[in-house]
Amino acid sequence: MEKPYVAGIDIGGQTSKIGIVDARGSVLAQTTIRTDSHKDVNLYIEDLYNALIKVSSKIGGIEKIRGIGVGAPNGNYYTGVIDNAVNLAWGGSNAIPFAKLLKEKSGIPVTLTNDANAAAVGEMTYGAAKGMKNFIMITLGTGVGSGIVINGEVVYGHDGFAGELGHTTAVRRNGRNCNCGKTGCLETYASAIGVARTAREWLEMSEEPSLLRNYDNITSKDVYQAATQGDKLAIKVFNYTGKILGECFADFVAFSAPEAIILFGGLARSGDLLLKPIVENMNANMLFMWKNKVKVLFSKLKESDAAILGASALGWSD
Amino acid sequence: MEKPYVAGIDIGGQTSKIGIVDARGSVLAQTTIRTDSHKDVNLYIEDLYNALIKVSSKIGGIEKIRGIGVGAPNGNYYTGVIDNAVNLAWGGSNAIPFAKLLKEKSGIPVTLTNDANAAAVGEMTYGAAKGMKNFIMITLGTGVGSGIVINGEVVYGHDGFAGELGHTTAVRRNGRNCNCGKTGCLETYASAIGVARTAREWLEMSEEPSLLRNYDNITSKDVYQAATQGDKLAIKVFNYTGKILGECFADFVAFSAPEAIILFGGLARSGDLLLKPIVENMNANMLFMWKNKVKVLFSKLKESDAAILGASALGWSD
């Protein structure tokens, strides 16, 4: 039987997105299920499988699906295991053989990777990195993730866990505590949560007037709104965030000399507010041969599609 | 005519090493010439070519050589150009099409790379990284260089200049000035010169007694000697150097998840004095999945052979 389609599954902390994709990268059908409604992975997989069957009815049945690609936090490409994914209700501290479980349930080959790597594959196949062989994808969401592509291939490293740039050290002395147990991680400054944290710290530290003083529980979106209204403190928060990102990007460039660094995720919608200080500080901290040569771009994929497309691209590989 | 050998050339600031290597990695013949005796690259290439002819007489003549591999500071694998190599007398600030010049002179295909990448290839082919597909080579000499191997291939990046880990930022605020124009580069702390600089700074800053106070112009070897004699200040210098290296290594691991980091060069002969603080600080700064899993090893190649062997391995590729 002909199997012309692949499924892409993006597992997030709250919801999981499921899409059916054809060889040209069109999302033919999609649906979502709750990720956080089960503590047990087997029950979650039951839900996922039922949703997959249902959404497949629009393309002639699940028999038309040749492979499933899954992007998940802490997903390991080599082993198919989701390891210690504390943000997933059923992730806990256990190593879950997710690819194996889903393959047994569905009878379809399953390839797993982490969500940022999946986004990088999506960007390379369909987005801003089309035609690029060397780039770094940085996802600026609740956390900071990364997918690194060298010579046209995602870098998985010796153990499958390569590309954790959100947990490189941005601030070496007296850095912020990170959920990972370390201090000073890039993620604690440059994620949506990090931006809100910077704003709150600065509001406490100074008496400077700011629109943000009107908010109760400041989010990165509030900081963005205030900055677009000319609020000086909010603008300084973005300059600081961009400075930290730019300094770290300079070091990433020294590692793999990418053609571009591509920004993805909620915070990447801040546009020039974030881009300008990033580019300025990155160039100030790079060796001469890279100055003004390495592009910083925004993702060209719709956020809702990118993860599905990226994950689905893995579905062709088996 | 059968061409069973390759030549490996390692260009250093003072001397250049030339070796003839067979397919099993035996150095059959070798010689050296001065690098710093000419301001003009054409005169240097004339010397190099004459030395190559002379050393080739031991293996049946230059006609037996199938390819030449060259490792040089700032050597670019893609373009064959040595760019802005300030440590080479004839390097200056110009872009020198070295591979092309040597090929025209010798009639033999020439492949160029930077010296640290050449050492990584040598280590992978003949040394401590034999059989490894993912590792990082760190050369601790006058400067700090690096060669990164991912999936069994040296990482050159988009432009051929990837792997400048000596110029990633080890100290972000008030870091030392580096020759490259930046501040806080790893090289300013962890090179032989950096170690001597730390010792001199600390001797000035404190009144602490130390054997090093007897020296006029302290070198890293003096610090090593003093440390092996139990000198507390000298031991602290090594602990500090190892701490800085370990912290940076943790970030390198987050990038490419290597199986091992391999140390090469003069300072790597310091043994446990340097290794212990490196390993301790690296493990303290890594995510849980890497703790106590990433090896830190010393090169297994004789320093005099490594560069020739590494460069020569490139000679087979054409």
XYZ file of C-alpha atoms in Angstrom:
636
model
C 0.000 0.000 0.000
C 1.186 3.454 -0.837
C 2.123 5.556 2.173
C 2.462 9.152 0.947
C 2.315 11.057 4.251
C 4.132 11.554 7.530
C 2.873 12.672 10.910
C 4.579 15.376 12.955
C 3.946 15.546 16.684
C 5.083 18.429 18.874
C 4.848 17.686 22.578
C 4.630 20.778 24.764
C 4.017 21.032 28.480
C 0.329 21.859 28.132
C -0.734 20.707 24.670
C 0.552 18.377 21.996
C 0.096 19.220 18.324
C -0.431 16.506 15.746
C -0.255 17.179 12.015
C -0.301 15.154 8.796
C 2.188 16.469 6.250
C 2.784 15.630 2.592
C 6.105 15.498 0.750
C 5.859 19.168 -0.196
C 5.548 20.272 3.402
C 1.842 21.079 3.395
C 0.032 20.426 6.646
C -3.040 18.568 5.378
C -4.758 18.076 8.710
C -4.006 18.844 12.328
C -5.346 18.555 15.814
C -4.241 18.976 19.410
C -4.586 17.028 22.661
C -3.763 17.896 26.241
C -0.323 16.816 27.397
C -0.953 17.580 31.045
C -4.130 15.561 31.561
C -2.343 12.295 32.380
C 0.323 11.370 34.885
C 0.850 8.059 33.114
C 2.581 7.972 29.765
C 0.599 4.933 28.560
C -2.686 6.771 28.969
C -1.201 9.771 27.180
C -0.106 7.556 24.291
C -3.601 6.057 24.144
C -5.018 9.598 23.711
C -2.350 10.469 21.173
C -3.012 7.370 19.102
C -6.763 7.955 19.082
C -6.235 11.561 17.965
C -3.893 10.366 15.236
C -6.477 7.905 13.933
C -9.144 10.581 13.975
C -7.078 13.224 12.164
C -5.870 10.600 9.664
C -9.413 9.930 8.534
C -9.135 13.156 6.523
C -6.275 11.754 4.444
C -7.541 8.225 3.868
C -6.667 6.544 7.148
C -3.663 5.909 9.333
C -2.432 3.308 6.818
C -1.328 6.184 4.605
C 1.248 7.300 7.171
C 4.744 6.148 6.522
C 6.541 7.528 9.562
C 5.999 9.592 12.677
C 8.402 12.299 13.816
C 8.146 13.542 17.394
C 9.689 16.650 18.963
C 9.685 16.675 22.771
C 11.610 18.356 25.587
C 14.685 16.226 26.426
C 13.882 13.889 23.547
C 16.925 11.849 22.547
C 17.352 11.120 18.847
C 19.670 8.163 19.343
C 17.727 6.297 21.996
C 14.139 7.425 21.388
C 13.929 8.150 25.107
C 12.452 11.205 26.843
C 14.652 11.680 29.865
C 13.895 13.676 32.978
C 11.404 16.026 31.257
C 10.164 17.826 34.346
C 7.790 20.033 32.321
C 5.756 17.054 31.118
C 3.097 15.767 33.539
C 4.069 12.171 32.735
C 7.783 12.986 32.206
C 8.859 13.052 35.810
C 12.364 11.929 36.496
C 12.078 8.647 34.631
C 13.582 7.712 31.295
C 10.570 7.004 29.072
C 11.151 4.900 25.917
C 8.688 7.073 24.038
C 9.547 6.122 20.442
C 9.289 2.426 21.283
C 5.959 2.835 23.098
C 4.375 4.832 20.276
C 5.706 2.471 17.631
C 4.260 -0.527 19.479
C 0.914 1.217 19.769
C 0.710 2.464 16.168
C 2.756 -0.028 14.164
C 4.423 2.935 12.452
C 8.167 3.786 12.666
C 8.775 6.634 15.133
C 11.738 9.042 15.237
C 12.147 11.266 18.287
C 14.187 14.402 18.842
C 14.059 17.375 21.137
C 11.702 20.218 20.261
C 14.403 22.750 19.365
C 16.132 20.296 17.031
C 12.780 19.619 15.386
C 12.275 23.349 14.850
C 15.747 23.568 13.263
C 14.898 20.764 10.847
C 11.624 22.545 10.008
C 13.440 25.818 9.398
C 16.022 24.127 7.185
C 13.437 22.234 5.184
C 10.778 24.921 4.822
C 11.857 28.199 6.448
C 14.503 30.901 6.817
C 17.374 28.387 6.766
C 16.367 26.840 3.450
C 19.567 26.138 1.531
C 21.782 26.767 4.551
C 24.191 24.073 5.686
C 25.438 25.783 8.837
C 23.129 27.640 11.180
C 21.976 27.770 14.790
C 18.325 27.899 15.754
C 17.604 29.595 19.077
C 14.123 29.176 20.539
C 13.171 31.981 22.908
C 10.116 30.704 24.728
C 9.418 29.851 28.349
C 12.985 28.543 28.243
C 15.824 28.947 25.756
C 16.405 25.986 23.447
C 18.700 25.420 20.510
C 19.158 23.279 17.454
C 22.551 23.331 15.764
C 23.057 22.401 12.128
C 26.540 21.729 10.762
C 27.186 20.522 7.218
C 23.437 20.178 6.713
C 22.929 17.874 9.692
C 21.520 18.435 13.169
C 24.272 18.025 15.766
C 23.335 15.296 18.251
C 26.775 14.683 19.685
C 28.110 11.548 21.298
C 25.019 10.891 23.415
C 22.168 12.563 21.520
C 21.896 15.554 23.884
C 23.990 18.156 22.030
C 22.664 21.691 21.580
C 21.725 22.839 25.085
C 22.824 26.418 24.516
C 20.174 27.739 26.902
C 22.268 26.205 29.658
C 25.586 27.720 28.693
C 26.758 30.313 31.181
C 25.809 33.874 30.304
C 26.754 35.391 33.647
C 29.675 33.716 35.365
C 29.788 35.390 38.778
C 26.629 35.813 40.860
C 24.469 34.542 38.033
C 20.787 33.744 38.518
C 19.690 30.335 39.771
C 18.387 28.129 36.978
C 15.855 25.298 37.236
C 18.575 22.977 35.963
C 20.540 23.420 39.201
C 23.268 25.607 37.712
C 23.651 29.372 37.960
C 23.967 32.054 35.309
C 22.423 30.025 32.473
C 21.453 31.999 29.353
C 17.904 30.732 29.842
C 17.538 32.605 33.148
C 18.067 35.919 31.319
C 16.871 35.498 27.737
C 13.681 33.449 28.063
C 10.240 35.009 28.436
C 10.513 34.255 32.138
C 14.004 35.770 32.251
C 12.821 39.026 30.697
C 10.018 39.341 33.252
C 12.507 38.547 36.019
C 14.864 41.299 34.849
C 12.001 43.801 34.817
C 10.879 42.846 38.316
C 14.418 43.013 39.693
C 15.009 46.445 38.201
C 11.702 47.817 39.425
C 12.652 46.749 42.922
C 16.192 48.055 42.708
C 15.342 51.572 41.547
C 12.709 54.253 41.914
C 12.651 54.896 38.178
C 9.109 55.592 36.967
C 7.743 52.971 34.591
C 4.441 51.843 33.157
C 5.363 48.418 34.482
C 4.728 49.622 38.037
C 1.024 49.371 37.203
C 1.175 45.622 36.690
C 0.793 42.978 39.350
C 2.460 39.949 37.884
C 4.666 41.179 35.068
C 5.102 38.978 31.981
C 7.458 39.410 29.043
C 4.472 40.554 26.986
C 3.841 43.384 29.447
C 7.480 44.427 29.105
C 7.134 44.358 25.324
C 3.927 46.419 25.425
C 5.521 48.984 27.710
C 8.631 49.188 25.513
C 6.570 49.829 22.381
C 4.910 52.674 24.296
C 8.326 54.223 24.913
C 8.756 53.125 28.521
C 12.438 53.673 29.233
C 12.874 50.948 31.810
C 11.172 48.394 29.562
C 13.403 49.392 26.653
C 16.452 48.992 28.883
C 15.259 45.485 29.772
C 15.260 44.579 26.081
C 18.667 46.181 25.570
C 20.035 44.141 28.460
C 18.446 40.924 27.205
C 19.821 41.585 23.713
C 23.253 42.335 25.126
C 23.353 39.012 26.949
C 22.118 37.142 23.879
C 24.581 38.969 21.600
C 27.532 38.189 23.869
C 26.600 34.518 23.989
C 25.964 34.376 20.234
C 29.503 35.679 19.654
C 30.845 32.630 21.505
C 28.542 30.282 19.591
C 29.914 31.714 16.347
C 33.479 31.027 17.514
C 32.435 27.401 17.903
C 30.703 26.541 14.627
C 30.996 29.635 12.382
C 27.373 29.495 11.225
C 25.979 31.399 8.262
C 23.104 32.606 10.443
C 21.530 32.457 13.860
C 17.773 32.118 13.599
C 15.425 33.229 16.355
C 12.178 31.431 17.002
C 9.512 31.492 19.707
C 7.376 34.053 21.495
C 10.114 36.482 22.445
C 11.398 36.543 18.857
C 8.236 38.482 17.997
C 9.769 41.489 19.774
C 11.450 42.449 16.492
C 14.018 45.258 16.449
C 13.643 45.891 20.172
C 15.588 42.665 20.681
C 17.375 42.311 17.339
C 19.257 45.607 17.438
C 21.051 45.075 20.766
C 21.726 41.433 19.823
C 23.445 42.361 16.562
C 25.379 45.226 18.102
C 26.746 43.202 21.013
C 27.407 40.114 18.931
C 29.542 42.100 16.494
C 31.368 43.844 19.327
C 32.408 40.460 20.740
C 33.460 38.515 17.654
C 36.821 38.043 15.964
C 37.464 40.290 12.967
C 36.573 37.727 10.310
C 33.007 37.396 11.538
C 32.159 41.025 12.273
C 29.054 42.104 10.327
C 29.039 38.817 8.423
C 26.924 36.458 10.499
C 23.200 37.017 9.952
C 20.652 37.089 12.754
C 17.237 36.255 11.314
C 13.750 35.584 12.534
C 12.085 32.280 11.759
C 9.908 32.313 8.650
C 7.607 29.586 9.848
C 4.283 30.126 11.507
C 4.925 29.089 15.085
C 1.947 26.753 15.030
C 3.308 24.938 11.965
C 7.037 24.974 12.628
C 7.165 22.309 15.276
C 4.828 19.977 13.379
C 6.762 20.498 10.139
C 10.099 20.027 11.852
C 9.017 16.884 13.652
C 7.331 15.530 10.539
C 10.522 15.943 8.486
C 12.025 13.235 10.693
C 9.170 10.935 9.699
C 10.616 10.542 6.192
C 13.924 9.236 7.468
C 12.869 5.756 8.390
C 54.082 6.511 -11.284
C 53.152 5.198 -7.898
C 52.815 7.894 -5.256
C 52.689 6.087 -1.894
C 53.461 8.982 0.487
C 52.126 12.299 1.702
C 53.912 15.276 3.183
C 52.764 17.007 6.362
C 53.875 20.552 7.055
C 53.328 22.322 10.362
C 53.954 26.042 10.205
C 54.758 27.631 13.555
C 55.852 31.166 14.318
C 59.540 30.281 14.632
C 60.032 26.981 12.815
C 58.194 24.902 10.263
C 58.263 21.112 10.446
C 58.180 19.007 7.323
C 57.605 15.251 7.388
C 57.043 12.448 4.899
C 54.402 9.980 6.076
C 53.259 6.618 4.754
C 49.740 5.180 4.753
C 50.254 3.607 8.178
C 51.149 6.918 9.773
C 54.866 6.373 10.104
C 56.981 9.478 9.758
C 59.662 8.220 7.349
C 61.723 11.382 7.189
C 61.521 14.864 8.616
C 63.259 18.200 8.719
C 62.658 21.763 9.830
C 63.200 25.238 8.410
C 62.918 28.689 9.948
C 59.563 30.373 9.485
C 60.712 33.738 10.741
C 63.718 34.261 8.451
C 61.724 35.831 5.605
C 59.313 38.722 5.425
C 58.228 37.617 1.945
C 56.089 34.521 1.558
C 57.568 33.656 -1.855
C 61.056 33.399 -0.393
C 59.672 31.268 2.439
C 57.990 28.940 -0.057
C 61.260 28.695 -1.973
C 62.983 27.506 1.248
C 60.121 25.153 2.032
C 60.179 23.592 -1.415
C 63.952 23.076 -1.311
C 63.669 21.413 2.107
C 60.878 19.203 0.786
C 63.021 18.075 -2.152
C 65.928 17.376 0.149
C 63.936 15.361 2.706
C 62.166 13.490 -0.111
C 65.454 12.131 -1.381
C 65.248 9.624 1.491
C 62.018 8.144 0.133
C 62.825 8.056 -3.567
C 62.215 11.645 -4.574
C 59.439 14.217 -4.483
C 57.647 12.335 -7.302
C 56.582 9.789 -4.672
C 54.474 12.376 -2.867
C 50.812 12.325 -3.678
C 49.572 15.249 -1.613
C 50.728 17.878 0.847
C 48.787 18.783 3.976
C 49.605 22.038 5.722
C 48.614 23.207 9.196
C 49.096 26.922 9.835
C 47.724 29.587 12.165
C 44.583 31.103 10.596
C 44.764 28.619 7.737
C 41.419 28.307 5.948
C 40.453 24.864 4.704
C 37.917 26.097 2.165
C 39.991 28.803 0.509
C 43.574 27.633 1.096
C 44.321 31.135 2.369
C 46.322 32.154 5.455
C 44.567 35.274 6.667
C 45.932 37.888 9.044
C 48.409 35.533 10.748
C 50.215 38.103 12.851
C 52.525 35.500 14.410
C 54.070 34.614 11.052
C 56.853 36.930 9.852
C 55.428 36.864 6.310
C 51.803 36.603 7.463
C 51.203 40.238 8.254
C 47.699 41.486 7.712
C 47.386 40.178 4.156
C 45.408 37.234 2.885
C 48.020 34.852 1.473
C 46.827 32.192 -1.021
C 49.235 29.714 0.514
C 47.845 26.444 -0.881
C 47.828 27.883 -4.392
C 51.394 29.229 -4.123
C 52.792 25.949 -2.806
C 50.896 23.913 -5.378
C 52.260 26.088 -8.198
C 55.776 25.714 -6.856
C 55.644 21.962 -6.223
C 53.145 20.628 -8.742
C 51.549 18.625 -5.898
C 47.961 19.092 -4.574
C 47.970 21.077 -1.317
C 45.328 21.083 1.426
C 45.541 23.731 4.134
C 43.917 23.948 7.550
C 44.660 25.672 10.809
C 47.157 24.070 13.159
C 44.646 23.047 15.831
C 42.381 21.356 13.281
C 45.420 19.505 11.940
C 46.225 18.302 15.458
C 42.618 17.075 15.838
C 42.870 15.090 12.619
C 46.169 13.626 13.812
C 44.653 12.663 17.163
C 41.641 11.052 15.476
C 43.753 9.145 12.991
C 46.601 8.054 15.232
C 46.092 9.195 18.846
C 43.818 9.376 21.876
C 40.721 10.063 19.756
C 41.126 6.966 17.591
C 37.669 5.555 17.008
C 35.913 8.647 18.378
C 33.409 10.467 16.211
C 32.754 13.402 18.545
C 35.522 15.133 20.436
C 37.130 18.516 20.971
C 40.862 19.053 20.788
C 42.190 21.933 22.874
C 45.752 23.050 22.258
C 47.304 24.789 25.247
C 50.406 26.465 23.892
C 51.483 30.078 23.516
C 47.809 30.583 22.672
C 44.732 28.391 23.049
C 43.538 26.705 19.869
C 40.836 24.169 19.160
C 39.765 21.600 16.629
C 36.214 20.293 16.856
C 35.167 16.941 15.435
C 31.485 16.086 15.009
C 30.267 12.896 13.352
C 33.863 12.060 12.473
C 34.493 15.307 10.599
C 36.377 18.465 11.514
C 33.958 21.373 11.868
C 34.915 24.158 9.463
C 31.621 26.048 9.505
C 30.186 28.306 6.854
C 33.427 30.162 6.147
C 36.180 27.712 7.146
C 37.049 29.500 10.410
C 35.033 27.454 12.932
C 36.659 26.281 16.150
C 38.151 29.408 17.699
C 37.384 28.372 21.262
C 40.449 30.197 22.586
C 38.568 33.375 21.783
C 35.339 32.543 23.530
C 34.788 34.670 26.601
C 35.994 33.100 29.845
C 35.658 36.229 31.960
C 32.839 38.519 30.946
C 33.339 41.592 33.126
C 36.774 43.219 33.472
C 38.384 40.420 31.509
C 41.991 40.622 30.344
C 42.861 42.299 27.053
C 43.560 39.785 24.297
C 45.766 40.257 21.242
C 42.672 39.699 19.118
C 41.206 42.998 20.287
C 38.566 41.478 22.558
C 38.633 41.123 26.335
C 38.277 38.109 28.603
C 39.199 35.497 25.967
C 39.966 32.007 27.305
C 43.391 32.322 25.695
C 44.387 35.192 27.989
C 43.978 32.901 31.018
C 44.659 29.348 29.895
C 47.621 29.657 27.531
C 51.228 29.381 28.687
C 51.363 33.167 28.551
C 48.100 33.398 30.503
C 49.423 31.192 33.301
C 52.558 33.334 33.636
C 50.369 36.448 33.595
C 48.202 35.104 36.422
C 51.301 34.335 38.497
C 52.760 37.794 37.945
C 49.475 39.507 38.792
C 49.071 37.539 41.991
C 52.653 38.147 43.098
C 52.072 41.864 42.699
C 48.701 41.830 44.420
C 49.779 40.017 47.566
C 52.727 39.621 49.909
C 52.341 35.837 49.960
C 55.746 34.141 50.000
C 56.479 32.092 46.896
C 59.430 30.510 45.131
C 58.312 32.487 42.105
C 59.546 35.688 43.760
C 63.072 34.517 42.911
C 62.455 34.680 39.181
C 62.855 37.691 36.964
C 60.698 36.955 33.982
C 58.273 34.230 35.031
C 57.202 31.636 32.459
C 54.532 28.932 32.728
C 57.352 26.408 33.134
C 58.593 28.261 36.212
C 55.078 28.145 37.666
C 54.929 24.424 36.953
C 58.319 23.820 38.575
C 57.321 25.794 41.654
C 53.999 23.948 41.905
C 55.690 20.551 41.769
C 57.885 21.759 44.648
C 54.771 22.476 46.691
C 54.701 26.244 46.235
C 51.216 27.271 47.361
C 50.831 30.288 45.156
C 51.941 28.341 42.087
C 49.466 25.554 42.908
C 46.704 28.152 43.248
C 47.604 29.481 39.797
C 47.037 26.012 38.352
C 43.772 25.613 40.273
C 42.570 28.941 38.906
C 43.618 28.075 35.347
C 41.902 24.693 35.617
C 38.774 26.328 37.023
C 38.541 28.684 34.065
C 39.158 25.855 31.591
C 36.631 23.583 33.336
C 33.938 26.259 33.307
C 34.473 26.893 29.618
C 34.603 23.168 28.813
C 31.177 22.755 30.438
C 29.774 25.234 27.910
C 31.545 23.502 25.019
C 29.933 20.233 26.092
C 26.486 21.877 26.047
C 27.176 22.753 22.421
C 28.380 19.520 20.862
C 28.135 16.821 23.570
C 31.554 15.316 22.797
C 32.742 11.940 24.039
C 35.985 13.563 25.191
C 37.945 16.769 25.372
C 41.583 16.164 24.519
C 44.376 18.407 25.743
C 47.455 19.009 23.680
C 50.440 21.358 23.813
C 53.063 22.439 26.313
C 50.741 23.259 29.197
C 49.025 19.864 28.863
C 52.241 18.356 30.224
C 51.285 19.756 33.645
C 49.313 16.561 34.285
C 47.083 16.323 37.350
C 48.001 19.817 38.502
C 45.804 21.074 35.675
C 43.558 18.070 35.042
C 42.073 17.815 38.526
C 40.675 21.350 38.757
C 39.499 21.118 35.132
C 37.489 17.951 35.741
C 36.082 19.184 39.044
C 34.897 22.527 37.675
C 33.647 21.073 34.426
C 31.434 18.579 36.256
C 30.176 21.266 38.631
C 28.964 23.334 35.653
C 27.321 20.741 33.414
C 23.745 19.522 33.097
C 22.966 16.278 34.910
C 23.233 14.008 31.871
C 26.873 14.887 31.303
C 28.192 14.903 34.863
C 31.124 12.480 35.216
C 30.538 11.172 31.700
C 32.645 13.377 29.457
C 36.305 12.347 29.440
C 39.175 14.793 29.636
C 42.280 13.163 28.162
C 45.791 14.101 27.250
C 46.980 13.726 23.687
C 48.741 10.450 22.955
C 50.870 11.828 20.187
C 54.401 13.016 20.572
C 54.113 16.756 20.190
C 56.786 16.783 17.529
C 54.873 14.247 15.432
C 51.272 15.284 16.037
C 51.213 18.344 13.854
C 53.037 16.633 10.994
C 50.789 13.579 11.215
C 47.646 15.684 11.436
C 48.610 17.877 8.524
C 49.738 14.881 6.493
C 46.378 13.139 6.953
C 44.893 15.931 4.839
C 47.341 15.048 2.090
C 45.434 11.845 1.316
C 42.190 13.664 0.657
C 42.985 15.099 -2.741
